[in-house]
Short mmCIF file of C-alpha atoms and ligand atoms in Angstrom, two decimals:
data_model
loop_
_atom_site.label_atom_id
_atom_site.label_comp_id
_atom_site.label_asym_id
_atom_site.label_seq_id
_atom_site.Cartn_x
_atom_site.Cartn_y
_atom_site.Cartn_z
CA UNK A 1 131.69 88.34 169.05
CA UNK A 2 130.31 91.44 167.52
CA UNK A 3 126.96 92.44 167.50
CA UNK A 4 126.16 91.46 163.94
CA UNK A 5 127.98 88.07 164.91
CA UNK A 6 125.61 87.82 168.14
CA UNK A 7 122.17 88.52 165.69
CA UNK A 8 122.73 86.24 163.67
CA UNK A 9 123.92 83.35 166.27
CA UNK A 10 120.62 84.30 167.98
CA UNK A 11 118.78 84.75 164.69
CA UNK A 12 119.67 81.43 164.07
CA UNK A 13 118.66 80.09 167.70
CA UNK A 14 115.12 81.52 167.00
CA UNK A 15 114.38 79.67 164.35
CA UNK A 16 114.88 76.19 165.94
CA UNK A 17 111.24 76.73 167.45
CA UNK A 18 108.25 79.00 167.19
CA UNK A 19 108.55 78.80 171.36
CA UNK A 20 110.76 79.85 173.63
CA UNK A 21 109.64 78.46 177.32
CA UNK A 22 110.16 81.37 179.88
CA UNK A 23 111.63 78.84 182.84
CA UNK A 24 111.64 80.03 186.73
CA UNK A 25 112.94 77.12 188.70
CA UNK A 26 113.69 77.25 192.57
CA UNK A 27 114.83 73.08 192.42
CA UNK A 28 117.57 72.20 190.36
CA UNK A 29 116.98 68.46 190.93
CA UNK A 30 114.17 68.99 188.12
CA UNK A 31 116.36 70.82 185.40
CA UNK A 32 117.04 67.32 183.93
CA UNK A 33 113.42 66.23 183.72
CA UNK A 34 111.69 69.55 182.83
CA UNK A 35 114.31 70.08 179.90
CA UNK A 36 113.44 66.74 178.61
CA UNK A 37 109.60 67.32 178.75
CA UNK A 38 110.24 70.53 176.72
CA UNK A 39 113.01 69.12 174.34
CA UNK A 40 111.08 65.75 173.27
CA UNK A 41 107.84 67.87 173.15
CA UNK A 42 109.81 69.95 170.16
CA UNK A 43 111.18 72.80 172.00
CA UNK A 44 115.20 72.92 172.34
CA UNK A 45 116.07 76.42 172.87
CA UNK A 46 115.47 77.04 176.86
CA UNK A 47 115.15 80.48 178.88
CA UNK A 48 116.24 79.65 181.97
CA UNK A 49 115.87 83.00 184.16
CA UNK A 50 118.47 83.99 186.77
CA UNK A 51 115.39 84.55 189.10
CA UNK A 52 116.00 82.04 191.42
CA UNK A 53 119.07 81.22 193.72
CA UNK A 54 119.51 77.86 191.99
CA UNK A 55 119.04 79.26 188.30
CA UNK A 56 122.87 78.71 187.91
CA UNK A 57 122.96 75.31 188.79
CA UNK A 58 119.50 75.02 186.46
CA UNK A 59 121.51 76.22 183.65
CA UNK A 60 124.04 73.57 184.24
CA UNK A 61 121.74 70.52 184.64
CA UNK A 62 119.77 71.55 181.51
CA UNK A 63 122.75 72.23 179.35
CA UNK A 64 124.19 68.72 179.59
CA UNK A 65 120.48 67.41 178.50
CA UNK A 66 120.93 66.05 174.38
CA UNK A 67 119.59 68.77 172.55
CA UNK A 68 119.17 71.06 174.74
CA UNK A 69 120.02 74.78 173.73
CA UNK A 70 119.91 76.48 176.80
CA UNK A 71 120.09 80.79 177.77
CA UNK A 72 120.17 82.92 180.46
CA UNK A 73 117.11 85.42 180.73
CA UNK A 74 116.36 88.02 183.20
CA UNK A 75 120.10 89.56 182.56
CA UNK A 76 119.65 92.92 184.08
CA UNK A 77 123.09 93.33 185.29
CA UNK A 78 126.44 93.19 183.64
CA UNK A 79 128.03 90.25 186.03
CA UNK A 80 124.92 88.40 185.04
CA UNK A 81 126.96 87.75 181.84
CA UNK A 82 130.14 86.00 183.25
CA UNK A 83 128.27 84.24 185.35
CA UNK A 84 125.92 82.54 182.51
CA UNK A 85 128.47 81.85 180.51
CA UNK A 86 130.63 79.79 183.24
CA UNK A 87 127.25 78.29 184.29
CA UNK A 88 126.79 77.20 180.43
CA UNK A 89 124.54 79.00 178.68
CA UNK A 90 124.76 79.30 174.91
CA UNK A 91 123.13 82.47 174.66
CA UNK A 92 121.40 85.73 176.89
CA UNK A 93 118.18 87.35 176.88
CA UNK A 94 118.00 90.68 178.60
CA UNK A 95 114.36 92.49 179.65
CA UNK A 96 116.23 95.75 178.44
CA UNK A 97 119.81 96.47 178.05
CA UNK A 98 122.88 98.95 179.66
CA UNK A 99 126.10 99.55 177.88
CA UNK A 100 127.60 97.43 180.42
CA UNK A 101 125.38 94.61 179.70
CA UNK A 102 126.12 94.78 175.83
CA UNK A 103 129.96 95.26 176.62
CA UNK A 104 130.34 91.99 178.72
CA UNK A 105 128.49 90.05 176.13
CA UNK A 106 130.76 90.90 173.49
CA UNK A 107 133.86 90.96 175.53
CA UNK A 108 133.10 87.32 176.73
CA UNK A 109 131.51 86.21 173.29
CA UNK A 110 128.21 85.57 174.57
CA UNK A 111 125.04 85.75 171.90
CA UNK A 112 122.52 88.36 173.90
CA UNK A 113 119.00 89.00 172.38
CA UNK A 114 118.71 92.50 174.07
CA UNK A 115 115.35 93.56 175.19
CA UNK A 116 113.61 96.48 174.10
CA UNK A 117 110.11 98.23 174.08
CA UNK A 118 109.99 101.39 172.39
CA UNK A 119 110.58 102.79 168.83
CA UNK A 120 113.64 104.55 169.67
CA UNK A 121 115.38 101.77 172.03
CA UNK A 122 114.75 98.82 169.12
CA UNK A 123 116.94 102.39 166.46
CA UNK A 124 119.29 102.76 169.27
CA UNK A 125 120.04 98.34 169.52
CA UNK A 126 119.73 98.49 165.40
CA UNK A 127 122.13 101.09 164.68
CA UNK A 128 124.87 99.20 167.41
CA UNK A 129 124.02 96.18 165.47
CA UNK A 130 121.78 93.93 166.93
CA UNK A 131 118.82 93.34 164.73
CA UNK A 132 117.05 90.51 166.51
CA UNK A 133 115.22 92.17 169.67
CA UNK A 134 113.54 90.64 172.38
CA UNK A 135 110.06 92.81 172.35
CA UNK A 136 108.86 93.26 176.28
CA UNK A 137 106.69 93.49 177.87
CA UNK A 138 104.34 92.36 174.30
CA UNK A 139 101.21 92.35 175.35
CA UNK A 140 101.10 95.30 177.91
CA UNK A 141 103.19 97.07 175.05
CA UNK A 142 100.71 97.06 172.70
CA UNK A 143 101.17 93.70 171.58
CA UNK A 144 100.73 91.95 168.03
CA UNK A 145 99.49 95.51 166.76
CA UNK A 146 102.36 97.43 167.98
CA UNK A 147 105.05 95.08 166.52
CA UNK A 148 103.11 95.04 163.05
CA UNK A 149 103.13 99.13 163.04
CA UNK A 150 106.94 98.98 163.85
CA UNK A 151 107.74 96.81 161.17
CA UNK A 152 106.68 99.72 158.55
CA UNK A 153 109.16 102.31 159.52
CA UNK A 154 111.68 99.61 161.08
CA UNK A 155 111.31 96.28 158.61
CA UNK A 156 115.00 94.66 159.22
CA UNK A 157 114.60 94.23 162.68
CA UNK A 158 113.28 90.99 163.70
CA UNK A 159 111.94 90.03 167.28
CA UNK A 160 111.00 87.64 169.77
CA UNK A 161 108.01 89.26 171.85
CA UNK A 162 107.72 88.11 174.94
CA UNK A 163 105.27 89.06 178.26
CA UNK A 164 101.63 87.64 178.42
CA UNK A 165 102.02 85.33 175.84
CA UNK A 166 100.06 82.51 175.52
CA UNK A 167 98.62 80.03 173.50
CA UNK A 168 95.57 81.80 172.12
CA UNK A 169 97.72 84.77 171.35
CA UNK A 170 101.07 83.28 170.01
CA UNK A 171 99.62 82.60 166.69
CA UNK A 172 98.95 86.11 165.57
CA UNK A 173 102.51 87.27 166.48
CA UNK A 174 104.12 84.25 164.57
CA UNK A 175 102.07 85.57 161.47
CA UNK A 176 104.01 88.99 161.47
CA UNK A 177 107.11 89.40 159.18
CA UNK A 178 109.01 90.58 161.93
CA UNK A 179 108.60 87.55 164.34
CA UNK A 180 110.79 85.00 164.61
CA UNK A 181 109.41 83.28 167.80
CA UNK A 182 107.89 84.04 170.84
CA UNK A 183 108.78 83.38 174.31
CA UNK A 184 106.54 82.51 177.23
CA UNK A 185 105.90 80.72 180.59
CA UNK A 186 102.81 78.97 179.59
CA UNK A 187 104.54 76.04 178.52
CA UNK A 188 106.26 75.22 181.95
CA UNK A 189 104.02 77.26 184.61
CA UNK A 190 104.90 77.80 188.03
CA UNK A 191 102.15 75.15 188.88
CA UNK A 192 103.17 72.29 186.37
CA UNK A 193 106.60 72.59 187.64
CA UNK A 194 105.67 72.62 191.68
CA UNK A 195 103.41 69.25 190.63
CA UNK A 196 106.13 67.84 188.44
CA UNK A 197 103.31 67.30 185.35
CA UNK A 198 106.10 66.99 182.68
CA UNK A 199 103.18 64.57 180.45
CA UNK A 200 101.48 68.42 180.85
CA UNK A 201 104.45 69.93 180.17
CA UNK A 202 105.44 67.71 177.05
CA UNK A 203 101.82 68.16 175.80
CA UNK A 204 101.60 72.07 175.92
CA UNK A 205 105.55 71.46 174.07
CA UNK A 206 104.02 69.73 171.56
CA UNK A 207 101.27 71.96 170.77
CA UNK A 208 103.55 74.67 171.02
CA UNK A 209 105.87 73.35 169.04
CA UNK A 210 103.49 72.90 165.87
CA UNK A 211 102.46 76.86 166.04
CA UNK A 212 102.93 78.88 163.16
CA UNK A 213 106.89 79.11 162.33
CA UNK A 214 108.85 80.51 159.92
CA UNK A 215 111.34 77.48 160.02
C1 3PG B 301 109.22 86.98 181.66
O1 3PG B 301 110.36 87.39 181.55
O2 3PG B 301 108.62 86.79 182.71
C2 3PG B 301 108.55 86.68 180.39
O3 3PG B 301 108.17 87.83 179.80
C3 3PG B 301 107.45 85.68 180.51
O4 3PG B 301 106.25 86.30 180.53
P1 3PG B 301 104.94 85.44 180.66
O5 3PG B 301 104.97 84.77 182.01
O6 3PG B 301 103.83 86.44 180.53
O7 3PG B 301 104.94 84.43 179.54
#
C-alpha cells in the first residue's frame, strides 16, 4: 500500500466519526466491554495505544467486537508496525513519524495516519504522499488557530488533531475545512475505565458522536 493508497484508506476511516477515543488500557478483560460502550454510543473507529503491556491483546479483543474499526496509536517505533498488524489492527496512528516507521507500514500494507506538528513536517508527509495528518500535540501546538492558519498556505492536507481535546473544544476544530475528526481520551478516561462506567462511557460516545462532522 502506497502512501496515497494509505490517505485515502485512513481518509476514509475518519469520516466514520467526528471522534476518535484515545484508549490506554492496562486490562484486556475490558477490551470487549469498553469497545461496545464506544461502538453502540456511535463511535467505531478505536485508538488503542501500545502504552500498556496488554495493548496487544486489547487490540485483539476489540477487533473481533461487530463494528469495531480498531488502530494502533502511540507507534513510535518501526516493529510497532508488525506487531499491530499481527495483533489486528486495521490501521496506525503515529505521534510523529521516522522513515522506518513509514517503510514498515507500506511494506506490510498497513494504513498509518502519521503525526506531525510543524509547517514543514505536515510539506515533508505531503510531498511523500500522505495527505491526512494526525496534528499533535493540538492544543499545546497552537490549537484550532494554528490548524486554520495552515490550511491557507497548505489547503489539501486534511487532519485529525489530537492532544487536549475535549468536549468544549472539539467543536471549533470540526468547523475547520481541514478537519476530518478529532481524537481524544475524554471519551474513555483513565478513571471511567478503572470504575468500569461504560453507561458514562456510552453517554460521553453519544454526545461525541453527534459533534459537528463532515460525514
Ligand atoms: C494521546 O496520544 O495521548 C492523545 O493525544 C490524547 O490526548 P488527550 O488525552 O489530551 O485527549
Amino acid at each position: 500500500m502506497n502512501p496515497y493508497q494509505a490517505s485515502e484508506r485512513i481518509e476514509k476511516i475518519c469520516r466514520l466519526a467526528p471522534v476518535v477515543p484515545v484508549l490506554v488500557v492496562q486490562n484486556p478483560d475490558i477490551a470487549k466491554p469498553l469497545a461496545e460502550a464506544l461502538i453502540s454510543g456511535g463511535l467505531p473507529v478505536l485508538e488503542v495505544t501500545l502504552r500498556t503491556k496488554s495493548a496487544l491483546q486489547v487490540i485483539s479483543e476489540m477487533a473481533k467486537v461487530p463494528g469495531a474499526v480498531v488502530g494502533a496509536g502511540t507507534i513510535t517505533k518501526s516493529n510497532d508496525i508488525k506487531d499491530a498488524i499481527n495483533a489486528g489492527a486495521s490501521f496506525a496512528i503515529s505521534p510523529g513519524v521516522t522513515d522506518t516507521i513509514l517503510e514498515e507500514s507500506e511494506r506490510h500494507k498497513l494504513a498509518i495516519m502519521p503525526g506531525a506538528a510543524t509547517p514543514s513536517e505536515i510539506m515533508r508527509l505531503f510531498q511523500l504522499g500522505y495527505s491526512v495528518q494526525k496534528f499533535f500535540p493540538a492544543e499545546a501546538n497552537g490549537g484550532r488557530a494554528a490548524l486554520k492558519a495552515i490550511a491557507g498556505p497548505l489547503p489539501n492536507v486534511k487532519f485529525c488533531p489530537t492532544g487536549g481535546i475535549n468536549r468544549g473544544n472539539a467543536e471549533g476544530y470540526l468547523e475547520l475545512e481541514n478537519t476530518l475528526c478529532v481524537g481524544g481520551s475524554w471519551v474513555a478516561t483513565q478513571k471511567l475505565i478503572e470504575h468500569r462506567d461504560w453507561h458514562t462511557v456510552n453517554d460521553l460516545a453519544n454526545k461525541a458522536s453527534k459533534l459537528g462532522s463532515k460525514i
